[in-house]
XYZ file of C-alpha atoms in Angstrom:
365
model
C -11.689 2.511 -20.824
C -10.997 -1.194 -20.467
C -8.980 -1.127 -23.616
C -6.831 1.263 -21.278
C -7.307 -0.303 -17.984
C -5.047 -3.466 -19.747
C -2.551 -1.349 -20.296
C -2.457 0.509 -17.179
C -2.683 -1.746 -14.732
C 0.967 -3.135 -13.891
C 1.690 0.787 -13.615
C -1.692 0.957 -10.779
C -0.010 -2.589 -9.314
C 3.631 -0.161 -8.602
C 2.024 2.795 -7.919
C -0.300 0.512 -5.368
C -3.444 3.042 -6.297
C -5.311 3.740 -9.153
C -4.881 8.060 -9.385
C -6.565 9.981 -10.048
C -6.906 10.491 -13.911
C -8.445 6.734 -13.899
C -10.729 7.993 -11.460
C -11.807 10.364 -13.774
C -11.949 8.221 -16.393
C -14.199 5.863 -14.484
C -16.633 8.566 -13.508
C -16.786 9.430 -17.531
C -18.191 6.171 -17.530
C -21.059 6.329 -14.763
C -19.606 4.351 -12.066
C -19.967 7.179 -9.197
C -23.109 8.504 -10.260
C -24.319 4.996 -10.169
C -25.703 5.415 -6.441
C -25.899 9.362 -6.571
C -30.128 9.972 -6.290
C -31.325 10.823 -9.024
C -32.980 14.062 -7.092
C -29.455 15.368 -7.290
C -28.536 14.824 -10.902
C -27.182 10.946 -10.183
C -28.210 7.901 -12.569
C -28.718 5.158 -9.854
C -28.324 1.417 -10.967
C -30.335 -1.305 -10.871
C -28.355 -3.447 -8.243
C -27.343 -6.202 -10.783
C -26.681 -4.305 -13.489
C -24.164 -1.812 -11.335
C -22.753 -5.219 -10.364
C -22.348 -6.640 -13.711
C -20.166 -3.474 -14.663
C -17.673 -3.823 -11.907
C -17.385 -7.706 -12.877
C -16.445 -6.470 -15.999
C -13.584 -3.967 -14.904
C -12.341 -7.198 -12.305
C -11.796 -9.469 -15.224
C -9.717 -6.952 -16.814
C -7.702 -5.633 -13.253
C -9.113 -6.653 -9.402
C -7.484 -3.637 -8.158
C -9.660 -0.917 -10.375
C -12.953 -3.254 -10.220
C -12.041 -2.753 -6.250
C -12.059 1.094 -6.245
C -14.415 1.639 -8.542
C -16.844 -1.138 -6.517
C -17.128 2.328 -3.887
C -19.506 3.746 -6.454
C -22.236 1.902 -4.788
C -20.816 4.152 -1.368
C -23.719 6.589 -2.038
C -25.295 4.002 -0.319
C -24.085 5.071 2.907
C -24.050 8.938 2.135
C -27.751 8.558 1.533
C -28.014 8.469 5.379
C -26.663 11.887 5.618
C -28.925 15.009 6.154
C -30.547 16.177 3.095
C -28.589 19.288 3.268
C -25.337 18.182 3.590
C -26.364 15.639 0.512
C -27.223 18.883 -1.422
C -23.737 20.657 -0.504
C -21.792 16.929 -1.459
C -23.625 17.221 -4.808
C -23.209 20.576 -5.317
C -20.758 20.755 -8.735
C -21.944 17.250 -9.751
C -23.288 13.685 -9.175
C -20.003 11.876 -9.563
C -18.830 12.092 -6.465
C -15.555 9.231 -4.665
C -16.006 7.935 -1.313
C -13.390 6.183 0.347
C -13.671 5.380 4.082
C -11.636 3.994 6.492
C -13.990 2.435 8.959
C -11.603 0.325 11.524
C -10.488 0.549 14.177
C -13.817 2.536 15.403
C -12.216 5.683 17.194
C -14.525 7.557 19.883
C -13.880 11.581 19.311
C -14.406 13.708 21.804
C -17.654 15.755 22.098
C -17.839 19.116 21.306
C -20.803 21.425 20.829
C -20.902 21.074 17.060
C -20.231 17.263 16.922
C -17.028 15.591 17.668
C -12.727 16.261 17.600
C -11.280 13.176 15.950
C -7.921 12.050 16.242
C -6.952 8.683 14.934
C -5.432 6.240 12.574
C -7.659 4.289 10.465
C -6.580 1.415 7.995
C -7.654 -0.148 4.178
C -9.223 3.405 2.885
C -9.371 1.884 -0.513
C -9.163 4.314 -3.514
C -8.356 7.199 -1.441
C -5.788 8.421 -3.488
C -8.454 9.788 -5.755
C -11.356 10.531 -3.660
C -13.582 13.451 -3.198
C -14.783 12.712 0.519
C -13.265 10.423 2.893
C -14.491 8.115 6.055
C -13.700 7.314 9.659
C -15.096 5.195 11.878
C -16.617 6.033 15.040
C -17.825 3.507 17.801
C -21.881 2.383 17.498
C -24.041 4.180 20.800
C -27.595 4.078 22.086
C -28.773 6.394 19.349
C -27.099 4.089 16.755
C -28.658 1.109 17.741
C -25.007 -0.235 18.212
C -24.246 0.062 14.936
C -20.936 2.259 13.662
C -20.910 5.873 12.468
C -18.972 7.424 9.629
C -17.578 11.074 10.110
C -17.174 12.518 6.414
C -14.178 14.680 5.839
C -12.326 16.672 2.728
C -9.351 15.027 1.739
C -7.002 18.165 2.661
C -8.589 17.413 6.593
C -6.808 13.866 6.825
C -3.291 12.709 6.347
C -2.891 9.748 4.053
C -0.010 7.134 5.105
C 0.954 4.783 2.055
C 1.461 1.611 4.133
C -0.246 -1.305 2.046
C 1.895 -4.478 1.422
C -0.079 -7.196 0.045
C -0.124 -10.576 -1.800
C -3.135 -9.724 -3.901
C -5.695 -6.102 -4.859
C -2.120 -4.720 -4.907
C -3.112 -1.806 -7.035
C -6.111 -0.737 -4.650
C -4.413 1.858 -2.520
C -5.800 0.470 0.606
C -3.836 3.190 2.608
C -4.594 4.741 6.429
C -5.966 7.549 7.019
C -4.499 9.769 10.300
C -6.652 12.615 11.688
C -5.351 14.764 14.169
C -8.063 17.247 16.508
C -10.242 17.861 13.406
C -13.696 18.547 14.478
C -17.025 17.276 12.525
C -19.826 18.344 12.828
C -22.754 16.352 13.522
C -24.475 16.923 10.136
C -21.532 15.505 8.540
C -21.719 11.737 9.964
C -24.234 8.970 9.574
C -24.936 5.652 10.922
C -23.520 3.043 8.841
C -26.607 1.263 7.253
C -28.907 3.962 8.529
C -32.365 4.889 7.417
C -32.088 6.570 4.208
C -33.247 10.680 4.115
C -33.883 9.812 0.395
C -36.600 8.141 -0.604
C -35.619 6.166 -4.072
C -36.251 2.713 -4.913
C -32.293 2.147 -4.507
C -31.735 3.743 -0.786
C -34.411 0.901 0.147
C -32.249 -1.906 -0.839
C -30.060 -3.590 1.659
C -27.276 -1.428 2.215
C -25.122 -3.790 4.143
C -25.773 -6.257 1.704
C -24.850 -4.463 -1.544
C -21.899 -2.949 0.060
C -20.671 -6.436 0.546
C -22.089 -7.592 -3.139
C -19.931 -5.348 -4.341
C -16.441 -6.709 -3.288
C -17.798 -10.521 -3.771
C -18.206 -9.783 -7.124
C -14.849 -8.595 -8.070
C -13.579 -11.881 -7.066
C -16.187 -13.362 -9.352
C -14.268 -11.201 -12.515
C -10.896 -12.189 -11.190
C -11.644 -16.034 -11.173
C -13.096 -15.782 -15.269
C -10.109 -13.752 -15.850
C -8.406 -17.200 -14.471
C -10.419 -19.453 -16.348
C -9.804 -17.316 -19.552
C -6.474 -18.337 -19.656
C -6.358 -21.700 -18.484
C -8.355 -22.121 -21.778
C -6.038 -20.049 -23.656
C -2.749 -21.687 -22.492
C -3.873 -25.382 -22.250
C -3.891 -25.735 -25.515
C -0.736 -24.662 -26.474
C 1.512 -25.009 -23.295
C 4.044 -27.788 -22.774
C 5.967 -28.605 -19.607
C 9.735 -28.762 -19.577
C 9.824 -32.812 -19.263
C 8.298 -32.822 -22.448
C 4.990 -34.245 -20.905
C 1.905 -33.646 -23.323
C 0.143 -30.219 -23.848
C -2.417 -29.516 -20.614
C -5.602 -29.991 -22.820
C -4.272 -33.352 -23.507
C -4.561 -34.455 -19.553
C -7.502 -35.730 -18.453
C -7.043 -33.912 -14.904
C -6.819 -30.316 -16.332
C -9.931 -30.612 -18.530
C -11.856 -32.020 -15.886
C -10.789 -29.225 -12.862
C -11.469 -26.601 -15.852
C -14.896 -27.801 -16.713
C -15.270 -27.872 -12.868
C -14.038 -24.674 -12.170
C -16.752 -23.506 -15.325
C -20.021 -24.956 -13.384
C -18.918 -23.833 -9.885
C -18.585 -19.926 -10.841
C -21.489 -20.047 -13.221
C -23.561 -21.812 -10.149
C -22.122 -19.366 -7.388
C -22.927 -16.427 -10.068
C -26.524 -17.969 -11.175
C -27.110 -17.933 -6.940
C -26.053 -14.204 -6.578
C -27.530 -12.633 -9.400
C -30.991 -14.486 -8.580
C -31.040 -13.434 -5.144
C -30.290 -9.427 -6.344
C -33.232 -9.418 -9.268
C -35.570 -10.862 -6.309
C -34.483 -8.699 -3.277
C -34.638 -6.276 -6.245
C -38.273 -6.591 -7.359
C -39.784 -6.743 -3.786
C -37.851 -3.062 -3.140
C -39.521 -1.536 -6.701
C -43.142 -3.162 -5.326
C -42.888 -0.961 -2.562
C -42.032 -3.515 -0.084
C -38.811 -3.552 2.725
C -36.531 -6.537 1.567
C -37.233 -9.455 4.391
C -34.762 -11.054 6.665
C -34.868 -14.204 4.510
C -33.905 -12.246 1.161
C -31.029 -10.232 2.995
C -29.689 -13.118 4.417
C -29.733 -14.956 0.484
C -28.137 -11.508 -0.577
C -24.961 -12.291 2.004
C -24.957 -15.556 1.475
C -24.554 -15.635 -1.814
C -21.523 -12.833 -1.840
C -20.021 -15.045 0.655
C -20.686 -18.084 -1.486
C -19.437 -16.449 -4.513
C -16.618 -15.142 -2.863
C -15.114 -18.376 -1.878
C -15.928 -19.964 -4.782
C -13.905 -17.198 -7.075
C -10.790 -17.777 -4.924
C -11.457 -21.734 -5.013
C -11.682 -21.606 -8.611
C -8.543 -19.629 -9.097
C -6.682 -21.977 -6.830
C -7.278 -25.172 -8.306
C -6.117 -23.612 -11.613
C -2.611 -22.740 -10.495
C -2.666 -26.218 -8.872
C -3.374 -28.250 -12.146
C -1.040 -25.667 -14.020
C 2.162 -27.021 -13.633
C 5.095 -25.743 -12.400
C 4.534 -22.306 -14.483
C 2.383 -20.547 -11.809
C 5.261 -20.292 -9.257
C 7.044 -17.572 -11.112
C 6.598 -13.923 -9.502
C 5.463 -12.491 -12.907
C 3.023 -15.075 -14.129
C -0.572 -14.133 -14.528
C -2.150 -16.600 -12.286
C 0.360 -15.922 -9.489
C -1.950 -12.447 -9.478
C -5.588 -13.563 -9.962
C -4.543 -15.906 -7.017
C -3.587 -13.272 -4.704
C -6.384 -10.974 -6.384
C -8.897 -13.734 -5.617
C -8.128 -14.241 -2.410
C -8.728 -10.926 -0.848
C -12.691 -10.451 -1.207
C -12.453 -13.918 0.220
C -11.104 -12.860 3.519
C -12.881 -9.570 3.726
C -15.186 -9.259 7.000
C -18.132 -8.908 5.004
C -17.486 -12.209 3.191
C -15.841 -14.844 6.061
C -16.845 -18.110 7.353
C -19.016 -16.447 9.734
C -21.447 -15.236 7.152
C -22.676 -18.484 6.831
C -23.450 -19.605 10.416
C -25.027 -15.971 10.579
C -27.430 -16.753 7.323
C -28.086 -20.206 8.141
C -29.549 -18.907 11.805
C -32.240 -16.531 9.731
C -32.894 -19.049 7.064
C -33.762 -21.164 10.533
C -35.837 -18.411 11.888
C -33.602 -17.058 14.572
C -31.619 -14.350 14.886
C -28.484 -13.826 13.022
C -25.130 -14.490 15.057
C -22.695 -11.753 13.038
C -23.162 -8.171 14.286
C -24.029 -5.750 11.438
C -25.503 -8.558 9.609
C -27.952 -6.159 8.117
């Protein structure tokens, strides 16, 4: 599949989706059965080793390690009736969510659930998704926190607006809904209480939803180092200036560049093997533990898009060029980076619970 994914992915980057043959092709190999429960068929992950996979796809393409990152969605669909889990699962475990959570639109009530209409934006991978998401305002029965209303693709109109410097191929599209009603039975609180009781659904859902886009970056920024170490020792500047292994200043930002991501990576993949081993005890994952979990992915996150940039800036003049390969890890890089899940703010919001108050980012867990 990877062997494929190389030469496939300038075609995803033009298309600005991966369709849905790749789809297909990722579901061959597990990735959205990954969080299916296993009472209906599904092979769910270990955390770190679902992780691990879609670090794997990233250093190969961002875009595809994106997309196929909503594996882990099952997360969220766990909060869904049993029933309506049993009809979702019906012809098979490997199942594609995409949602489209923001803006939060309020539908109007009705007596089976609620009339959306709206336009929703970044519905990543919904080009070849089974089910898709919209986001509806937190209430009172919430506990404040958003709802998802699920809906069959041929229910929503997908607009193809999605013009970006970096996770080009990701098909971040909107989604417009116009008077389609849902029925109660088919939405769930985002980061509600799981109606399945596996070892995974007990996990921090909020967490490992943003785990999973941190550690694309991660797969974008090796993808960087690989070729710094590939080119440096062959490539020559145009002023006839020595080879970049031979300068002091690119060895010592690429050895730098090495320890940061392996330290950033070392921190996340510790804090998912502990959060990890409290769940299979038994145990609910503390406060402390969730807040390592975002901390890390927020931490690794800026580190992968640090990493990437001080390569291009120790590169030379060869990086400005439109087609060359660092010009797209950089942009690549930089989205998880910026993602709400993964900003400045989840720092001051960890820091307060690793102080013992409360955290100061809504929908912090």
């Amino acid at each position: 599949m990877l062997a494929e994914l190389v030469g496939r992915r300038d075609e995803f980057r033009r298309l600005r989706y991966v369709p849905k043959d790749f789809v297909a092709r990722l579901k061959q190999a597990g990735l959205y059965r990954a969080a299916t429960p296993a009472r209906f068929g599904g092979d769910p992950l270990p955390p770190a080793e679902f992780l691990s996979q879609i670090e794997r796809i990233s250093e190969v393409d961002g875009s595809t390690g994106w997309v196929a990152s909503f594996g882990s969605a099952q997360i969220y669909l766990a909060a869904l009736p049993v029933e309506t889990q049993e009809k979702i699962y019906a012809d098979g475990p490997d199942v594609a969510f995409a949602g489209a959570l923001f803006p939060p639109q309020r539908g109007e009530e009705t007596a089976r659930g609620h009339r959306l209409t709206g336009r929703w934006k970044f519905a990543s991978g919904c080009m070849g998704a089974d089910l898709l998401g919209v986001g509806m305002p937190g209430d009172e029965a919430s506990g404040g926190k958003p709802r998802t209303a699920v809906l069959r693709p041929e229910q929503v109109e997908i607009v193809q607006e999605w013009d970006v410097v970096g996770m080009q191929g990701t098909g971040s599209f909107d989604l417009v809904v116009d008077g389609v009603e849902v029925a109660r039975e088919w939405t769930f609180v985002r980061g509600g209480a799981p109606t399945v009781d596996e070892p995974l659904y007990r996990y921090p859902t909020i967490a490992y939803a943003a785990q999973v886009l941190a550690v694309v970056g991660a797969g974008v920024a090796r993808a960087a180092l690989v070729h710094a170490r590939e080119v440096g020792g062959g490539y020559k500047g145009v002023t006839g200036a020595p080879k970049l292994a031979d300068r002091a200043y690119y060895r010592t930002e690429v050895a730098r560049a090495e320890a940061a991501l392996r330290s950033a990576r070392a921190f996340f993949y510790e804090a998912t093997a502990q959060t990890w081993e409290t769940v299979l005890r038994g145990d609910p994952a503390t406060d402390g533990q969730n807040a390592e979990l975002r901390l890390a992915s927020a931490h690794l996150a800026k580190t992968a898009s640090d990493v990437v940039a001080g390569l291009v800036e120790v590169s030379g003049t060869a990086p400005i060029g439109t087609t060359h390969p660092l010009q797209r890890l950089l942009g690549d890089a930089l989205v998880p980076k910026q993602h709400a899940f993964l900003g400045p703010a989840i720092y001051d919001a960890a820091g307060a619970v690793l102080m013992g108050l409360p955290p100061t980012t809504p929908g912090f867990r």
